Amino acid sequence: MLTYTGVHLDRIAAEGHAVLMLHAFPLSSSMWVDQLGALYQYRTPALAPNIYGVEGSDMRPNWSFDDYIEELEPLLSELGIRQVTLVGLSMGGYQAFEFYRHYPHMVRSLVLCDTRAEADSPEALQTRKEFSAAVRQKGPEEALLRMQPNVFAPGLEDKNPAVAETFKAIVTHQTGEVIAAALEAIARRKDSTATLATISCPVTFITGKEDKLTPPPLAESMHKAVNGSVLHLIDKAGHLSNMEQPDEFNALLLDHLNRLA
């Protein structure tokens, strides 16, 4: 069973559309709190699930993105959701590509944020292997030590320490085993480069201008590969653009949804 946070799930219209928000590594649905608040205000049904082992979701050893996506579909069906606007950030973006490959008929539109289509290089795979082993040995604090210096735009932690504290709280609430399993699922993901040209629904790309982990050229490359897509770069934002600049991110998300209406 997957746990989730949702808003207005009692208001799913006859068409069965909702916003499905897929969270980043090594976070949880809590990263979407500002976006869920905005969608609540606009009376828009939305759902933010947690991956295996996070916030009460059942743990599953050696899980893959295929496993996760195939478990999302019956959850959506149970809630009466037949079509989604998929919003995926970082790892959530990788999962969004996988969802699109599995259930293209269910995807009304995509919002892909601070992510990439390419699979890991051999060097990146080795880094993930070392990261996974270290987290299993040392726990979530090791993930925090490795991730926090790279996720935020320079100076963000001084200007908005609450964001950094939220990031720390979500990461350290998990176990080393859960974080390592997610890392290994990321490492096993499929290359989605060829998928880009097959996407026929409306797509918006959003990336922080100061994202070190998935920098703007990656978003620009994906934007060029998806016919009719829209690209937005957010000032003073790094890899977690939705948390660092929530007002601008929310405005872009709501604009995307309004264009579907």
XYZ file of C-alpha atoms in Angstrom, residues 25 27 36 43 56 65 83 108 124 142 158 163:
12
model
C 14.947 11.877 -3.951
C 12.269 13.397 -0.037
C -0.888 21.349 -2.661
C -10.212 23.719 -5.837
C 4.156 4.818 5.877
C 10.135 2.330 -11.166
C -6.488 11.052 -16.357
C -3.411 14.554 -20.125
C 27.295 8.307 -12.216
C 25.075 10.555 5.162
C 20.930 31.943 4.586
C 13.602 25.482 3.419
